[in-house]
Amino acid sequence: MWEVLTGFDPGMLAAFIAAGLLLNITPGADFVFVSASGIAGGPKIGMAAAMGVNLGIAVHVAMAAAGVSALILAFPWTYDAIRFAGAAYLVWLAVQAWRASGDLAEGQAAPDVWRAVRRGFVTNVLNPKTALFIFAFIPQFTDPSIGPIWMQVLILGIIFMVFGAVFSLCLGAAAGAFAHVLKAKTKLLNRISAIMFGGLAARLVWD
């Protein structure tokens, strides 16, 4: 595995890392969920949500390394199935957030560590944006001349996970640290998050 890692072109790796960071900082379902969890329960809950999100990424990476990317390319309807399942889950989160009257934890966030991990995991696994990046984008950075493709996908996926974990953990902790300020606008944040989740769902269906 070390030989494969050192076989990657440094410029290519830098471009890959930059693209991965761009995906992470772009507000989406994971971004909103981790932020909301941190605001609702503090840094601990926010970081737990981030861990759940990254467990979901691990599933995508494992599936891509096992050849699911080739399956999706061969049978496009499988990606559509993931896309619509993700949209349905986002709609559910939007409804929960909109109906929450005053407590952020009643809506898009999770009230305890284990539920934050579980919901973060589900949010990510059903997030086609992450699936598309891992299944379609990562293989473009592979090179058959430096080793097995599945191993390259696995290595690149782990790199993506590490940088994503650092960002999402910091996001969850920061949202929790400033929760005392943000909670004063709890109802407004619930409505904004609901609109964002609904918009993400609509975009998934429309695309």
mmCIF file of C-alpha atoms in Angstrom:
data_model
loop_
_atom_site.group_PDB
_atom_site.id
_atom_site.type_symbol
_atom_site.label_atom_id
_atom_site.label_comp_id
_atom_site.label_asym_id
_atom_site.label_seq_id
_atom_site.Cartn_x
_atom_site.Cartn_y
_atom_site.Cartn_z
ATOM 1 C CA MET A 1 0.000 0.000 0.000
ATOM 2 C CA TRP A 2 2.904 2.367 0.754
ATOM 3 C CA GLU A 3 4.252 1.864 -2.769
ATOM 4 C CA VAL A 4 0.882 2.825 -4.220
ATOM 5 C CA LEU A 5 0.658 5.910 -1.986
ATOM 6 C CA THR A 6 4.131 7.127 -2.962
ATOM 7 C CA GLY A 7 3.332 6.394 -6.618
ATOM 8 C CA PHE A 8 0.749 9.184 -6.803
ATOM 9 C CA ASP A 9 1.850 12.386 -8.482
ATOM 10 C CA PRO A 10 2.178 15.140 -5.786
ATOM 11 C CA GLY A 11 0.413 17.695 -7.976
ATOM 12 C CA MET A 12 -2.462 15.317 -8.559
ATOM 13 C CA LEU A 13 -2.778 14.636 -4.822
ATOM 14 C CA ALA A 14 -2.829 18.370 -4.096
ATOM 15 C CA ALA A 15 -5.626 18.877 -6.644
ATOM 16 C CA PHE A 16 -7.567 15.972 -5.163
ATOM 17 C CA ILE A 17 -7.261 17.309 -1.604
ATOM 18 C CA ALA A 18 -8.348 20.787 -2.740
ATOM 19 C CA ALA A 19 -11.422 19.370 -4.480
ATOM 20 C CA GLY A 20 -12.313 17.349 -1.395
ATOM 21 C CA LEU A 21 -12.021 20.384 0.872
ATOM 22 C CA LEU A 22 -14.206 22.376 -1.505
ATOM 23 C CA LEU A 23 -16.885 19.695 -1.251
ATOM 24 C CA ASN A 24 -16.726 19.799 2.551
ATOM 25 C CA ILE A 25 -16.986 23.570 2.909
ATOM 26 C CA THR A 26 -19.884 23.803 0.453
ATOM 27 C CA PRO A 27 -23.069 23.998 2.602
ATOM 28 C CA GLY A 28 -25.069 20.824 2.192
ATOM 29 C CA ALA A 29 -26.971 18.253 4.249
ATOM 30 C CA ASP A 30 -23.899 17.198 6.261
ATOM 31 C CA PHE A 31 -22.822 20.802 6.871
ATOM 32 C CA VAL A 32 -26.268 21.857 8.093
ATOM 33 C CA PHE A 33 -26.764 18.782 10.277
ATOM 34 C CA VAL A 34 -23.381 19.053 12.009
ATOM 35 C CA SER A 35 -23.882 22.778 12.622
ATOM 36 C CA ALA A 36 -27.394 22.295 13.992
ATOM 37 C CA SER A 37 -26.260 19.472 16.264
ATOM 38 C CA GLY A 38 -23.491 21.627 17.690
ATOM 39 C CA ILE A 39 -25.883 24.527 18.286
ATOM 40 C CA ALA A 40 -28.443 22.264 19.963
ATOM 41 C CA GLY A 41 -26.189 20.180 22.191
ATOM 42 C CA GLY A 42 -22.845 21.917 22.343
ATOM 43 C CA PRO A 43 -19.427 20.861 21.026
ATOM 44 C CA LYS A 44 -19.824 17.229 22.168
ATOM 45 C CA ILE A 45 -23.020 16.672 20.180
ATOM 46 C CA GLY A 46 -21.684 18.586 17.188
ATOM 47 C CA MET A 47 -18.546 16.455 17.088
ATOM 48 C CA ALA A 48 -20.627 13.287 17.529
ATOM 49 C CA ALA A 49 -22.680 14.279 14.489
ATOM 50 C CA ALA A 50 -19.435 14.848 12.585
ATOM 51 C CA MET A 51 -18.243 11.367 13.523
ATOM 52 C CA GLY A 52 -21.495 9.891 12.222
ATOM 53 C CA VAL A 53 -21.057 11.752 8.942
ATOM 54 C CA ASN A 54 -17.552 10.370 8.551
ATOM 55 C CA LEU A 55 -18.738 6.826 9.277
ATOM 56 C CA GLY A 56 -21.082 7.322 6.333
ATOM 57 C CA ILE A 57 -18.148 8.438 4.186
ATOM 58 C CA ALA A 58 -16.321 5.251 5.194
ATOM 59 C CA VAL A 59 -19.229 3.221 3.776
ATOM 60 C CA HIS A 60 -19.070 5.107 0.463
ATOM 61 C CA VAL A 61 -15.296 4.585 0.255
ATOM 62 C CA ALA A 62 -15.572 0.863 0.999
ATOM 63 C CA MET A 63 -18.311 0.445 -1.612
ATOM 64 C CA ALA A 64 -16.331 2.362 -4.224
ATOM 65 C CA ALA A 65 -13.229 0.276 -3.544
ATOM 66 C CA ALA A 66 -15.347 -2.855 -3.887
ATOM 67 C CA GLY A 67 -16.440 -1.816 -7.354
ATOM 68 C CA VAL A 68 -19.767 -0.074 -6.823
ATOM 69 C CA SER A 69 -18.550 2.836 -8.961
ATOM 70 C CA ALA A 70 -18.337 0.449 -11.916
ATOM 71 C CA LEU A 71 -21.826 -0.861 -11.097
ATOM 72 C CA ILE A 72 -23.332 2.635 -11.079
ATOM 73 C CA LEU A 73 -21.680 3.460 -14.389
ATOM 74 C CA ALA A 74 -23.105 0.241 -15.862
ATOM 75 C CA PHE A 75 -26.577 0.699 -14.341
ATOM 76 C CA PRO A 76 -27.351 4.430 -13.956
ATOM 77 C CA TRP A 77 -30.678 3.718 -12.258
ATOM 78 C CA THR A 78 -28.826 2.646 -9.105
ATOM 79 C CA TYR A 79 -27.564 6.202 -8.667
ATOM 80 C CA ASP A 80 -31.094 7.531 -9.198
ATOM 81 C CA ALA A 81 -32.295 5.207 -6.438
ATOM 82 C CA ILE A 82 -29.714 6.680 -4.055
ATOM 83 C CA ARG A 83 -30.596 10.194 -5.191
ATOM 84 C CA PHE A 84 -34.334 9.861 -4.527
ATOM 85 C CA ALA A 85 -33.788 8.103 -1.197
ATOM 86 C CA GLY A 86 -31.541 10.968 -0.158
ATOM 87 C CA ALA A 87 -34.106 13.548 -1.278
ATOM 88 C CA ALA A 88 -36.830 11.812 0.748
ATOM 89 C CA TYR A 89 -34.669 11.860 3.868
ATOM 90 C CA LEU A 90 -33.887 15.554 3.394
ATOM 91 C CA VAL A 91 -37.607 16.307 3.102
ATOM 92 C CA TRP A 92 -38.178 14.483 6.389
ATOM 93 C CA LEU A 93 -35.447 16.546 8.067
ATOM 94 C CA ALA A 94 -36.963 19.733 6.614
ATOM 95 C CA VAL A 95 -40.413 18.907 8.022
ATOM 96 C CA GLN A 96 -38.940 18.107 11.447
ATOM 97 C CA ALA A 97 -37.003 21.371 11.509
ATOM 98 C CA TRP A 98 -39.960 23.498 10.354
ATOM 99 C CA ARG A 99 -42.315 22.000 12.948
ATOM 100 C CA ALA A 100 -39.877 22.514 15.834
ATOM 101 C CA SER A 101 -41.213 25.418 17.865
ATOM 102 C CA GLY A 102 -38.273 26.563 19.936
ATOM 103 C CA ASP A 103 -35.747 23.840 20.596
ATOM 104 C CA LEU A 104 -33.233 23.171 17.849
ATOM 105 C CA ALA A 105 -32.876 19.598 19.116
ATOM 106 C CA GLU A 106 -36.518 18.982 18.243
ATOM 107 C CA GLY A 107 -35.826 19.587 14.580
ATOM 108 C CA GLN A 108 -32.839 18.890 12.415
ATOM 109 C CA ALA A 109 -30.401 18.246 15.283
ATOM 110 C CA ALA A 110 -30.072 15.227 17.578
ATOM 111 C CA PRO A 111 -30.477 15.481 21.378
ATOM 112 C CA ASP A 112 -27.788 13.003 22.466
ATOM 113 C CA VAL A 113 -24.448 11.576 21.332
ATOM 114 C CA TRP A 114 -25.603 8.235 19.945
ATOM 115 C CA ARG A 115 -28.536 9.686 18.049
ATOM 116 C CA ALA A 116 -26.265 12.384 16.677
ATOM 117 C CA VAL A 117 -23.856 9.710 15.410
ATOM 118 C CA ARG A 118 -26.688 7.625 13.954
ATOM 119 C CA ARG A 119 -28.440 10.504 12.213
ATOM 120 C CA GLY A 120 -25.141 11.878 10.941
ATOM 121 C CA PHE A 121 -24.416 8.461 9.461
ATOM 122 C CA VAL A 122 -27.822 8.221 7.750
ATOM 123 C CA THR A 123 -27.611 11.804 6.481
ATOM 124 C CA ASN A 124 -24.292 11.073 4.800
ATOM 125 C CA VAL A 125 -25.069 7.587 3.458
ATOM 126 C CA LEU A 126 -28.173 8.998 1.744
ATOM 127 C CA ASN A 127 -26.306 12.050 0.448
ATOM 128 C CA PRO A 128 -25.826 11.597 -3.314
ATOM 129 C CA LYS A 129 -23.365 14.497 -3.426
ATOM 130 C CA THR A 130 -20.893 12.469 -1.381
ATOM 131 C CA ALA A 131 -21.685 9.276 -3.276
ATOM 132 C CA LEU A 132 -21.163 11.015 -6.616
ATOM 133 C CA PHE A 133 -17.847 12.469 -5.504
ATOM 134 C CA ILE A 134 -16.502 9.156 -4.259
ATOM 135 C CA PHE A 135 -17.983 6.895 -6.946
ATOM 136 C CA ALA A 136 -17.316 9.114 -9.952
ATOM 137 C CA PHE A 137 -14.619 11.607 -9.017
ATOM 138 C CA ILE A 138 -12.056 9.549 -7.090
ATOM 139 C CA PRO A 139 -11.499 6.970 -9.865
ATOM 140 C CA GLN A 140 -10.414 9.816 -12.167
ATOM 141 C CA PHE A 141 -7.291 10.240 -10.022
ATOM 142 C CA THR A 142 -6.240 6.609 -10.313
ATOM 143 C CA ASP A 143 -3.502 5.250 -12.550
ATOM 144 C CA PRO A 144 -3.314 1.519 -13.413
ATOM 145 C CA SER A 145 0.455 1.794 -13.724
ATOM 146 C CA ILE A 146 1.017 2.416 -10.004
ATOM 147 C CA GLY A 147 -1.041 -0.417 -8.554
ATOM 148 C CA PRO A 148 -4.499 -2.011 -8.156
ATOM 149 C CA ILE A 149 -7.323 0.432 -8.810
ATOM 150 C CA TRP A 150 -9.301 -0.700 -5.764
ATOM 151 C CA MET A 151 -6.311 0.063 -3.529
ATOM 152 C CA GLN A 152 -5.887 3.516 -5.066
ATOM 153 C CA VAL A 153 -9.583 4.279 -4.545
ATOM 154 C CA LEU A 154 -9.262 3.126 -0.934
ATOM 155 C CA ILE A 155 -6.188 5.294 -0.285
ATOM 156 C CA LEU A 156 -7.707 8.374 -1.901
ATOM 157 C CA GLY A 157 -10.938 7.754 -0.002
ATOM 158 C CA ILE A 158 -9.070 7.603 3.301
ATOM 159 C CA ILE A 159 -7.303 10.869 2.480
ATOM 160 C CA PHE A 160 -10.674 12.448 1.708
ATOM 161 C CA MET A 161 -12.063 11.093 4.993
ATOM 162 C CA VAL A 162 -9.185 12.451 7.093
ATOM 163 C CA PHE A 163 -9.459 15.991 5.762
ATOM 164 C CA GLY A 164 -13.259 15.849 5.897
ATOM 165 C CA ALA A 165 -13.184 14.626 9.506
ATOM 166 C CA VAL A 166 -10.924 17.476 10.583
ATOM 167 C CA PHE A 167 -13.215 20.047 8.956
ATOM 168 C CA SER A 168 -16.500 18.586 10.237
ATOM 169 C CA LEU A 169 -15.180 18.095 13.789
ATOM 170 C CA CYS A 170 -14.050 21.730 13.866
ATOM 171 C CA LEU A 171 -17.422 22.809 12.458
ATOM 172 C CA GLY A 172 -19.364 20.881 15.106
ATOM 173 C CA ALA A 173 -17.149 22.163 17.923
ATOM 174 C CA ALA A 174 -17.348 25.771 16.711
ATOM 175 C CA ALA A 175 -21.143 25.639 16.386
ATOM 176 C CA GLY A 176 -21.313 24.319 19.933
ATOM 177 C CA ALA A 177 -18.923 26.951 21.272
ATOM 178 C CA PHE A 178 -21.086 29.769 19.889
ATOM 179 C CA ALA A 179 -24.369 28.059 20.744
ATOM 180 C CA HIS A 180 -25.203 30.619 23.458
ATOM 181 C CA VAL A 181 -25.313 33.303 20.775
ATOM 182 C CA LEU A 182 -27.039 31.252 18.096
ATOM 183 C CA LYS A 183 -29.726 29.813 20.386
ATOM 184 C CA ALA A 184 -31.210 33.272 20.790
ATOM 185 C CA LYS A 185 -32.342 32.891 17.179
ATOM 186 C CA THR A 186 -33.397 29.250 17.507
ATOM 187 C CA LYS A 187 -36.761 29.459 15.757
ATOM 188 C CA LEU A 188 -35.304 31.457 12.879
ATOM 189 C CA LEU A 189 -32.443 28.952 12.533
ATOM 190 C CA ASN A 190 -34.954 26.101 12.492
ATOM 191 C CA ARG A 191 -36.840 27.735 9.631
ATOM 192 C CA ILE A 192 -33.663 28.558 7.704
ATOM 193 C CA SER A 193 -32.405 24.982 8.100
ATOM 194 C CA ALA A 194 -35.790 23.618 6.996
ATOM 195 C CA ILE A 195 -35.667 25.770 3.864
ATOM 196 C CA MET A 196 -32.077 24.655 3.173
ATOM 197 C CA PHE A 197 -32.949 20.960 3.596
ATOM 198 C CA GLY A 198 -36.008 21.394 1.378
ATOM 199 C CA GLY A 199 -33.947 23.219 -1.232
ATOM 200 C CA LEU A 200 -31.316 20.489 -1.220
ATOM 201 C CA ALA A 201 -34.037 17.858 -1.684
ATOM 202 C CA ALA A 202 -35.555 19.788 -4.589
ATOM 203 C CA ARG A 203 -32.161 20.180 -6.228
ATOM 204 C CA LEU A 204 -31.496 16.445 -5.953
ATOM 205 C CA VAL A 205 -34.810 15.616 -7.613
ATOM 206 C CA TRP A 206 -34.460 18.353 -10.239
ATOM 207 C CA ASP A 207 -30.878 17.335 -11.169
#
